[in-house]
Coordinates of C-alpha atoms in Angstrom, one line a residue:
Chain B
M172 CA 25.8 -36.3 4.5
N173 CA 24.7 -35.5 8.0
E174 CA 25.5 -31.7 7.7
R175 CA 23.1 -31.4 4.9
L176 CA 20.2 -33.0 6.9
A177 CA 20.8 -30.7 9.8
L178 CA 21.0 -27.5 7.8
T179 CA 17.8 -28.4 5.9
S180 CA 16.1 -28.1 9.2
L181 CA 16.9 -24.4 9.1
A182 CA 14.6 -23.9 6.1
T183 CA 11.8 -22.9 8.4
P184 CA 8.5 -21.6 7.0
A185 CA 7.9 -17.8 6.7
P186 CA 5.3 -16.2 9.1
A187 CA 1.9 -16.8 7.8
H188 CA 1.1 -13.1 7.2
L189 CA 4.1 -12.5 4.9
A190 CA 2.6 -13.7 1.6
D191 CA -0.4 -11.5 2.2
D192 CA 1.7 -8.6 3.2
I193 CA 3.6 -8.9 -0.2
L194 CA 0.4 -9.2 -2.2
V195 CA -1.1 -6.1 -0.4
E196 CA 2.2 -4.1 -0.9
V197 CA 2.2 -4.7 -4.7
G198 CA -1.6 -3.9 -4.9
L199 CA -2.9 -7.4 -5.7
A200 CA -4.9 -7.6 -2.5
D201 CA -6.3 -5.1 -0.1
R202 CA -6.7 -4.8 3.7
M203 CA -9.6 -3.0 5.3
A204 CA -9.7 -1.6 8.8
P205 CA -12.0 0.6 10.8
L206 CA -11.6 4.3 11.6
E207 CA -14.0 5.9 14.1
T208 CA -15.3 9.3 13.0
A209 CA -18.1 11.7 14.0
I210 CA -20.5 10.2 11.4
G211 CA -19.8 6.6 12.4
T212 CA -17.3 3.8 11.7
L213 CA -15.5 4.2 8.3
W214 CA -14.0 1.1 6.9
V215 CA -10.9 2.1 4.9
A216 CA -9.5 -0.3 2.2
W217 CA -5.9 0.2 1.2
N218 CA -2.9 -1.5 -0.4
G219 CA 0.7 -0.5 -1.3
C220 CA -0.6 1.9 -4.0
G221 CA -2.8 3.9 -1.5
V222 CA -6.3 4.1 -0.1
A223 CA -8.7 2.3 -2.5
A224 CA -12.1 2.7 -0.8
V225 CA -13.9 4.3 2.1
D226 CA -17.2 2.8 3.3
L227 CA -19.6 3.6 6.1
A228 CA -20.4 0.3 7.8
E229 CA -20.9 -1.3 11.2
D230 CA -19.6 -4.6 10.0
G231 CA -16.0 -5.1 8.6
P232 CA -16.5 -8.5 6.9
A233 CA -19.6 -7.1 5.1
A234 CA -17.7 -4.0 3.9
A235 CA -14.8 -6.3 2.8
V236 CA -17.2 -8.4 0.7
R237 CA -18.6 -5.3 -0.9
H238 CA -15.1 -4.0 -1.6
T239 CA -14.0 -7.2 -3.3
A240 CA -17.2 -7.2 -5.4
T241 CA -16.3 -3.7 -6.6
C242 CA -12.6 -3.9 -7.2
G243 CA -12.1 -7.7 -7.8
R244 CA -9.2 -8.0 -5.3
R245 CA -9.2 -10.2 -2.2
T246 CA -9.9 -8.1 0.9
L247 CA -8.4 -9.0 4.3
V248 CA -10.0 -7.5 7.4
A249 CA -7.5 -5.9 9.7
D250 CA -7.8 -4.6 13.3
V251 CA -6.1 -1.2 12.9
L252 CA -5.6 1.3 10.1
P253 CA -1.8 2.1 9.9
A254 CA -1.1 5.5 11.5
A255 CA 0.5 6.7 8.3
L256 CA -3.0 6.6 6.7
A257 CA -5.2 7.2 9.8
R258 CA -3.5 10.5 10.6
P259 CA -3.8 12.2 7.2
I260 CA -7.4 10.9 6.8
R261 CA -8.4 12.4 10.1
R262 CA -6.8 15.7 9.1
R263 CA -8.5 15.7 5.7
L264 CA -11.9 15.0 7.4
A265 CA -11.2 18.0 9.7
G266 CA -10.8 20.2 6.7
D267 CA -7.1 20.2 6.1
R268 CA -6.7 20.0 2.4
S269 CA -2.9 19.8 2.6
A270 CA -3.1 16.3 4.2
R271 CA -1.4 14.0 1.8
I272 CA -3.4 10.7 1.3
P273 CA -2.0 8.3 -1.3
L274 CA -5.0 7.0 -3.4
D275 CA -5.2 3.8 -5.4
L276 CA -7.6 4.8 -8.2
R277 CA -6.4 2.3 -10.8
G278 CA -9.1 1.2 -13.2
H279 CA -11.0 4.5 -13.3
T280 CA -11.4 6.7 -16.3
D281 CA -9.6 9.9 -16.9
F282 CA -12.9 11.7 -16.8
E283 CA -13.7 10.3 -13.3
L284 CA -10.2 11.2 -12.1
A285 CA -10.6 14.8 -13.4
V286 CA -14.0 15.1 -11.6
W287 CA -12.6 13.8 -8.3
A288 CA -9.5 16.0 -8.5
K289 CA -11.7 19.0 -9.1
A290 CA -14.0 18.1 -6.1
L291 CA -10.8 18.0 -4.0
E292 CA -10.4 21.8 -4.7
I293 CA -13.7 22.6 -2.9
P294 CA -12.8 23.9 0.6
F295 CA -14.2 22.6 3.8
G296 CA -17.6 24.2 4.6
E297 CA -18.3 25.2 1.0
V298 CA -20.3 23.7 -1.9
R299 CA -20.3 23.9 -5.7
P300 CA -22.9 22.7 -8.2
Y301 CA -22.3 19.8 -10.6
G302 CA -22.3 22.2 -13.4
W303 CA -19.3 24.1 -11.9
I304 CA -17.2 20.9 -12.0
A305 CA -18.3 20.2 -15.6
A306 CA -17.3 23.8 -16.6
E307 CA -14.0 23.7 -14.7
I308 CA -12.8 20.4 -16.3
G309 CA -13.7 21.8 -19.8
R310 CA -16.8 19.6 -20.3
P311 CA -19.6 22.1 -19.6
K312 CA -22.3 19.9 -21.2
A313 CA -21.3 16.8 -19.2
V314 CA -23.2 17.7 -16.0
R315 CA -25.0 14.4 -15.7
A316 CA -21.8 12.5 -16.3
V317 CA -20.2 14.5 -13.5
G318 CA -23.0 13.4 -11.2
T319 CA -22.4 9.8 -12.2
A320 CA -18.7 10.1 -11.6
L321 CA -19.3 11.5 -8.2
G322 CA -21.6 8.7 -7.4
H323 CA -18.8 6.3 -8.3
N324 CA -16.3 8.0 -6.0
P325 CA -14.7 5.1 -4.1
V326 CA -13.3 7.3 -1.4
P327 CA -16.1 9.6 -0.2
L328 CA -15.2 12.1 2.5
V329 CA -11.5 11.7 1.4
V330 CA -12.5 13.1 -2.0
P331 CA -15.4 15.4 -0.8
C332 CA -18.1 14.6 -3.3
H333 CA -20.6 15.7 -0.5
R334 CA -19.5 19.3 -1.3
V335 CA -21.0 19.0 -4.8
V336 CA -24.7 19.9 -5.0
R337 CA -27.3 19.9 -7.7
T338 CA -27.2 22.7 -10.2
D339 CA -30.7 23.9 -9.1
G340 CA -29.3 24.4 -5.6
T341 CA -30.8 21.4 -3.9
I342 CA -28.5 19.2 -2.0
G343 CA -28.9 16.1 -4.1
Q344 CA -27.9 12.5 -3.9
Y345 CA -25.1 10.9 -1.9
S346 CA -23.4 7.6 -2.2
L347 CA -22.3 7.2 1.4
G348 CA -25.6 6.5 3.2
G349 CA -27.9 8.6 1.1
P350 CA -28.9 12.3 1.0
G351 CA -29.7 12.5 4.8
N352 CA -26.1 11.8 5.5
K353 CA -24.9 14.4 3.0
R354 CA -26.9 17.0 4.8
A355 CA -25.5 15.9 8.2
I356 CA -21.9 16.1 6.9
L357 CA -22.5 19.6 5.5
V358 CA -24.1 20.7 8.8
A359 CA -21.0 19.3 10.5
E360 CA -18.9 21.5 8.2
G361 CA -20.9 24.5 9.4
L362 CA -23.3 24.8 6.5
D363 CA -27.1 25.3 6.6
P364 CA -28.4 23.0 3.9
D365 CA -32.1 24.1 4.4
G366 CA -31.1 27.7 4.2
L367 CA -29.1 27.0 1.0
E368 CA -32.0 25.2 -0.6
S369 CA -34.6 27.9 0.3
A370 CA -32.3 30.7 -1.0
A371 CA -31.9 28.7 -4.3
R372 CA -35.7 28.4 -4.5
R373 CA -35.9 32.2 -4.2
G374 CA -33.6 32.4 -7.2
E375 CA -30.5 33.4 -5.2
R376 CA -27.9 31.3 -7.0
L377 CA -25.0 33.7 -6.6
I378 CA -24.1 36.4 -4.1
G379 CA -22.4 39.7 -5.0
S380 CA -21.1 42.6 -3.0
D381 CA -22.2 46.1 -4.0
T382 CA -18.9 47.5 -2.7
T383 CA -16.5 45.2 -4.5
R384 CA -18.8 44.5 -7.5
I385 CA -17.6 40.8 -7.2
V386 CA -20.0 37.9 -7.5
C387 CA -19.5 34.5 -5.8
W388 CA -21.0 31.1 -5.1
P389 CA -23.1 31.6 -1.9
T390 CA -20.8 29.5 0.3
C391 CA -17.5 31.0 -1.0
R392 CA -15.6 32.5 1.9
H393 CA -15.6 35.9 0.2
A394 CA -19.4 35.8 -0.2
R395 CA -20.0 34.9 3.4
R396 CA -17.9 37.8 4.5
V397 CA -20.3 40.3 2.8
S398 CA -22.5 42.0 5.4
G399 CA -26.2 41.9 5.0
A400 CA -26.6 45.5 3.7
H401 CA -24.2 44.9 0.9
R402 CA -25.3 41.4 -0.2
V403 CA -26.8 41.4 -3.7
P404 CA -28.3 38.0 -4.8
F405 CA -28.3 37.1 -8.5
R406 CA -30.1 34.4 -10.5
S407 CA -27.1 33.8 -12.8
L408 CA -23.7 34.9 -13.8
R409 CA -25.0 36.7 -16.9
D410 CA -27.5 38.5 -14.7
A411 CA -24.6 39.7 -12.5
Q412 CA -22.4 40.6 -15.4
T413 CA -25.1 42.8 -17.0
R414 CA -25.2 44.7 -13.7
G415 CA -21.4 45.3 -13.9
Y416 CA -20.2 42.6 -11.5
R417 CA -17.3 40.3 -12.2
A418 CA -16.8 36.7 -11.2
C419 CA -14.8 35.9 -8.0
R420 CA -11.3 34.6 -9.0
V421 CA -11.3 32.2 -6.0
C422 CA -14.7 30.4 -6.4
R423 CA -15.0 31.1 -10.2
P424 CA -18.8 31.1 -10.6
S425 CA -19.5 29.6 -14.0
A426 CA -22.3 30.3 -16.5
V427 CA -24.0 27.0 -15.7
E428 CA -27.4 26.2 -17.2
L429 CA -29.9 26.6 -14.4
A430 CA -33.0 24.6 -14.4
A431 CA -36.1 26.7 -13.6
Chain O
M1121 CA 3.8 -26.4 -10.8
D1122 CA 7.4 -26.2 -12.0
D1123 CA 9.2 -23.0 -12.5
T1124 CA 9.2 -23.1 -16.3
A1125 CA 5.4 -23.4 -16.3
L1126 CA 5.2 -20.6 -13.7
A1127 CA 7.5 -18.3 -15.7
N1128 CA 5.1 -18.8 -18.7
L1129 CA 2.1 -17.9 -16.6
L1130 CA 3.9 -14.8 -15.3
A1131 CA 4.7 -13.8 -18.9
D1132 CA 1.1 -14.3 -19.9
D1133 CA -0.6 -12.5 -17.0
L1134 CA 1.6 -11.1 -14.3
D1135 CA -1.2 -10.0 -12.0
A1136 CA -3.0 -13.3 -12.2
A1137 CA 0.1 -15.4 -11.7
F1138 CA 2.1 -13.4 -9.2
E1139 CA 0.3 -14.9 -6.1
V1140 CA 1.3 -18.4 -7.3
L1141 CA 4.9 -17.2 -7.4
V1142 CA 4.6 -15.6 -3.9
R1143 CA 3.1 -18.7 -2.3
A1144 CA 5.7 -21.0 -4.0
H1145 CA 8.8 -18.9 -3.1
V1146 CA 8.0 -16.9 0.0
D1147 CA 9.2 -19.5 2.5
R1148 CA 12.6 -20.0 0.7
C1149 CA 13.2 -16.3 0.3
H1150 CA 12.5 -15.8 4.0
A1151 CA 14.7 -18.8 5.0
I1152 CA 17.6 -17.5 2.9
A1153 CA 17.3 -14.0 4.4
L1154 CA 16.8 -15.4 7.9
R1155 CA 19.9 -17.6 7.8
V1156 CA 22.1 -15.0 6.1
L1157 CA 21.1 -12.2 8.4
G1158 CA 20.3 -14.1 11.6
S1159 CA 17.4 -11.8 12.5
H1160 CA 13.7 -12.6 12.1
H1161 CA 12.7 -9.0 11.8
D1162 CA 15.3 -8.2 9.1
A1163 CA 14.4 -11.5 7.3
E1164 CA 10.7 -10.6 7.0
E1165 CA 11.6 -7.1 5.7
V1166 CA 14.1 -8.5 3.1
A1167 CA 11.8 -11.3 1.9
Q1168 CA 8.9 -8.8 1.5
D1169 CA 11.1 -6.3 -0.3
A1170 CA 12.6 -8.9 -2.5
L1171 CA 9.3 -10.2 -3.8
V1172 CA 7.9 -6.6 -4.2
R1173 CA 11.0 -5.8 -6.3
A1174 CA 10.5 -9.0 -8.2
Y1175 CA 6.9 -7.9 -9.1
R1176 CA 8.1 -4.5 -10.3
A1177 CA 10.9 -6.0 -12.3
L1178 CA 8.6 -8.6 -13.9
G1179 CA 6.2 -5.7 -14.7
A1180 CA 9.0 -4.0 -16.7
Y1181 CA 10.3 -7.1 -18.5
P1182 CA 9.1 -8.1 -21.9
P1183 CA 7.3 -11.5 -21.9
E1184 CA 10.2 -13.3 -23.7
R1185 CA 12.6 -12.3 -20.9
I1186 CA 10.2 -13.6 -18.2
R1187 CA 9.8 -16.9 -20.0
E1188 CA 13.6 -17.4 -20.0
L1189 CA 14.0 -16.6 -16.3
R1190 CA 15.3 -19.2 -13.9
L1191 CA 13.1 -18.2 -11.1
R1192 CA 14.8 -20.0 -8.2
P1193 CA 18.3 -18.5 -8.7
W1194 CA 16.8 -15.2 -9.9
L1195 CA 14.8 -14.7 -6.6
A1196 CA 17.8 -15.9 -4.6
T1197 CA 19.9 -13.2 -6.2
I1198 CA 17.5 -10.5 -5.2
V1199 CA 17.4 -11.7 -1.7
V1200 CA 21.2 -12.1 -1.4
N1201 CA 21.7 -8.6 -2.8
L1202 CA 19.2 -7.1 -0.3
C1203 CA 20.9 -8.9 2.6
R1204 CA 24.2 -7.6 1.5
N1205 CA 22.9 -4.0 1.4
R1206 CA 21.4 -4.4 4.8
R1207 CA 24.6 -5.9 6.3
R1208 CA 26.5 -3.0 5.0
R1209 CA 24.2 -0.6 6.8
T1210 CA 24.3 -2.4 10.1
I1211 CA 26.9 -3.7 12.5
P1212 CA 27.1 -7.5 12.3
P1213 CA 24.8 -8.7 15.1
S1214 CA 26.5 -12.0 15.9
T1215 CA 29.5 -13.1 17.9
P1216 CA 32.5 -13.7 15.6
L1217 CA 32.8 -17.4 15.1
A1218 CA 36.5 -17.7 15.8
A1219 CA 36.1 -16.1 19.2
L1220 CA 33.3 -18.5 20.0
V1221 CA 35.3 -21.5 19.0
E1222 CA 38.3 -20.3 20.9
A1223 CA 36.2 -19.7 24.0
G1224 CA 35.2 -23.3 23.8
A1225 CA 31.7 -22.5 24.8
E1226 CA 30.4 -24.7 27.5
P1227 CA 28.3 -27.6 26.2
R1228 CA 24.8 -27.6 27.6
A1229 CA 24.0 -30.2 30.2
A1230 CA 21.3 -32.6 29.2
A1231 CA 18.0 -31.7 30.9
A1232 CA 17.2 -33.8 33.9
G1233 CA 14.2 -36.2 33.8
S1234 CA 12.4 -36.9 30.5
P1235 CA 13.5 -34.3 28.0
D1236 CA 10.9 -32.7 25.7
A1237 CA 12.1 -33.9 22.3
T1238 CA 10.4 -31.1 20.4
A1239 CA 11.7 -28.3 22.6
Q1240 CA 15.2 -29.9 22.4
R1241 CA 15.0 -30.0 18.6
H1242 CA 13.8 -26.4 18.5
D1243 CA 16.6 -25.3 20.8
A1244 CA 19.2 -27.2 18.7
R1245 CA 17.9 -25.6 15.6
H1246 CA 18.1 -22.2 17.2
R1247 CA 21.7 -22.7 18.2
L1248 CA 22.7 -24.1 14.8
G1249 CA 21.1 -21.0 13.3
A1250 CA 23.2 -18.8 15.5
L1251 CA 26.4 -20.6 14.5
L1252 CA 25.5 -20.3 10.9
A1253 CA 24.8 -16.6 11.3
A1254 CA 28.2 -16.2 12.9
L1255 CA 30.1 -17.7 9.9
P1256 CA 32.0 -15.2 7.8
E1257 CA 29.8 -13.9 5.0
R1258 CA 32.1 -15.4 2.3
Y1259 CA 31.2 -18.9 3.6
R1260 CA 27.8 -18.3 5.1
V1261 CA 26.0 -17.2 1.9
P1262 CA 27.1 -20.2 -0.2
V1263 CA 26.4 -22.6 2.6
V1264 CA 22.9 -21.2 3.1
L1265 CA 22.1 -21.3 -0.7
R1266 CA 23.5 -24.8 -1.1
H1267 CA 22.3 -26.5 2.1
V1268 CA 19.4 -24.5 3.4
D1269 CA 17.9 -23.5 0.1
D1270 CA 19.2 -26.6 -1.8
L1271 CA 20.4 -24.7 -5.0
S1272 CA 22.8 -26.6 -7.2
Y1273 CA 26.4 -25.3 -7.7
T1274 CA 25.5 -24.2 -11.2
E1275 CA 22.7 -22.0 -9.7
L1276 CA 25.0 -20.8 -6.9
A1277 CA 27.4 -19.6 -9.6
L1278 CA 24.6 -17.7 -11.2
V1279 CA 23.6 -16.1 -7.9
L1280 CA 27.0 -15.2 -6.6
G1281 CA 29.0 -14.7 -9.8
R1282 CA 31.8 -16.9 -8.6
P1283 CA 33.2 -20.0 -10.3
E1284 CA 31.7 -23.3 -9.2
G1285 CA 35.1 -24.6 -8.0
T1286 CA 35.5 -21.6 -5.7
L1287 CA 32.0 -22.1 -4.4
K1288 CA 32.5 -25.8 -3.7
A1289 CA 35.6 -24.9 -1.7
Q1290 CA 33.8 -22.2 0.2
V1291 CA 30.9 -24.4 1.1
H1292 CA 33.4 -27.2 2.2
R1293 CA 35.3 -24.7 4.3
G1294 CA 32.2 -23.2 5.8
L1295 CA 30.8 -26.6 6.8
A1296 CA 34.1 -27.5 8.4
M1297 CA 34.0 -24.3 10.4
L1298 CA 30.4 -25.0 11.4
R1299 CA 31.2 -28.5 12.5
A1300 CA 34.1 -27.3 14.7
A1301 CA 31.8 -24.7 16.2
A1302 CA 29.0 -27.2 16.7
Q1303 CA 31.3 -29.5 18.5
A1304 CA 32.4 -26.7 20.8
E1305 CA 28.8 -26.0 21.4
G1306 CA 27.9 -29.6 22.1
L1307 CA 25.7 -29.9 19.1
E1308 CA 27.2 -33.1 17.8
E1309 CA 23.7 -34.7 17.6
L1310 CA 23.0 -32.3 14.7
I1311 CA 26.3 -32.1 13.0
A1312 CA 28.6 -35.0 13.3

């Protein structure tokens, strides 16, 4: 049958990228592409489920190897991050918390997800201690585990774990390029890490206003609005409460255990 | 690997085996969509969508059901249904075949000098693909499944839900229309 021979020639192969596109779409493989930002080149890994990782790296193939070692999926280096992801990521990095970024956080524990979700609530240009997250997620004694979960955050900057500082007020560790980078990112958000640390050393863990009698974390936008003459520093929430102050309902300072 | 073995692998560990399914079936899913729709862009989208839907369906099926699946006709069914939805949304892109035949489209003159055999074959395939895409859907889909994808009539009946006898007649009629159109196009070297 001649017809059959001729029509079989129409069974041409699919474009080479199609199989990979399908595996990425269902979340069995990832792509990784660069995004230029103020702190350097971010390599963003994603698949059909969402953004799976963010890594600071000069070298895409090296970032891809690291990502595969972490998640176990094949990682294909791409030239360009799709605009549908690049746009909301840029907005999020600029402080817009309403930017919707789908995340692929499969394989992580409910505890880690709760910690990261809570970190997402911290506004641009503000910080909270590890103990605050522990208290907010109903695990007040799990401060160390909160630190570990933040260290495992696969999407730093997108989930702003850099806005979580040590309970003693020092800036603390950072997974994306170390503590120096954490300070630089906080400075870029308008904070003064050295000033925060020296205030904490002086025992100024919370700031109250003697007009409103409300006490806040020092970087809460309500605390920063209090003028010098009305600023009252406190060592702890209990300290403030015995003086008749109540906790700010926005930043919710918690009775975290403070190391000396 | 045959499809029964592959179905067993998928039933045992979908995530581990799905890549094997994709690599084994992506070309034929794409070829069916391309020859039914006649558009490379649409064919890529449909083939991707079909295999993504297959993954989600397999994820929802109990293992016994996956083991019993006949993967070739099952995937062809997904592709054909997606092609049908897409056709419904868009205006048919190709010239109606009847008009083409009646116009008695001018056969191409043979290239002067020594013809490049590969280019000629590529061109003939392109024109044959255009003729196939212009066939009425009722004939085009069975012809593609039978002669491009090489499914059996039993499998065609599963995919299209029509009796085998009807399908044989539709394929026969479709080929006759193609042959007539090919002659009008001067493509006798491919369809005689």
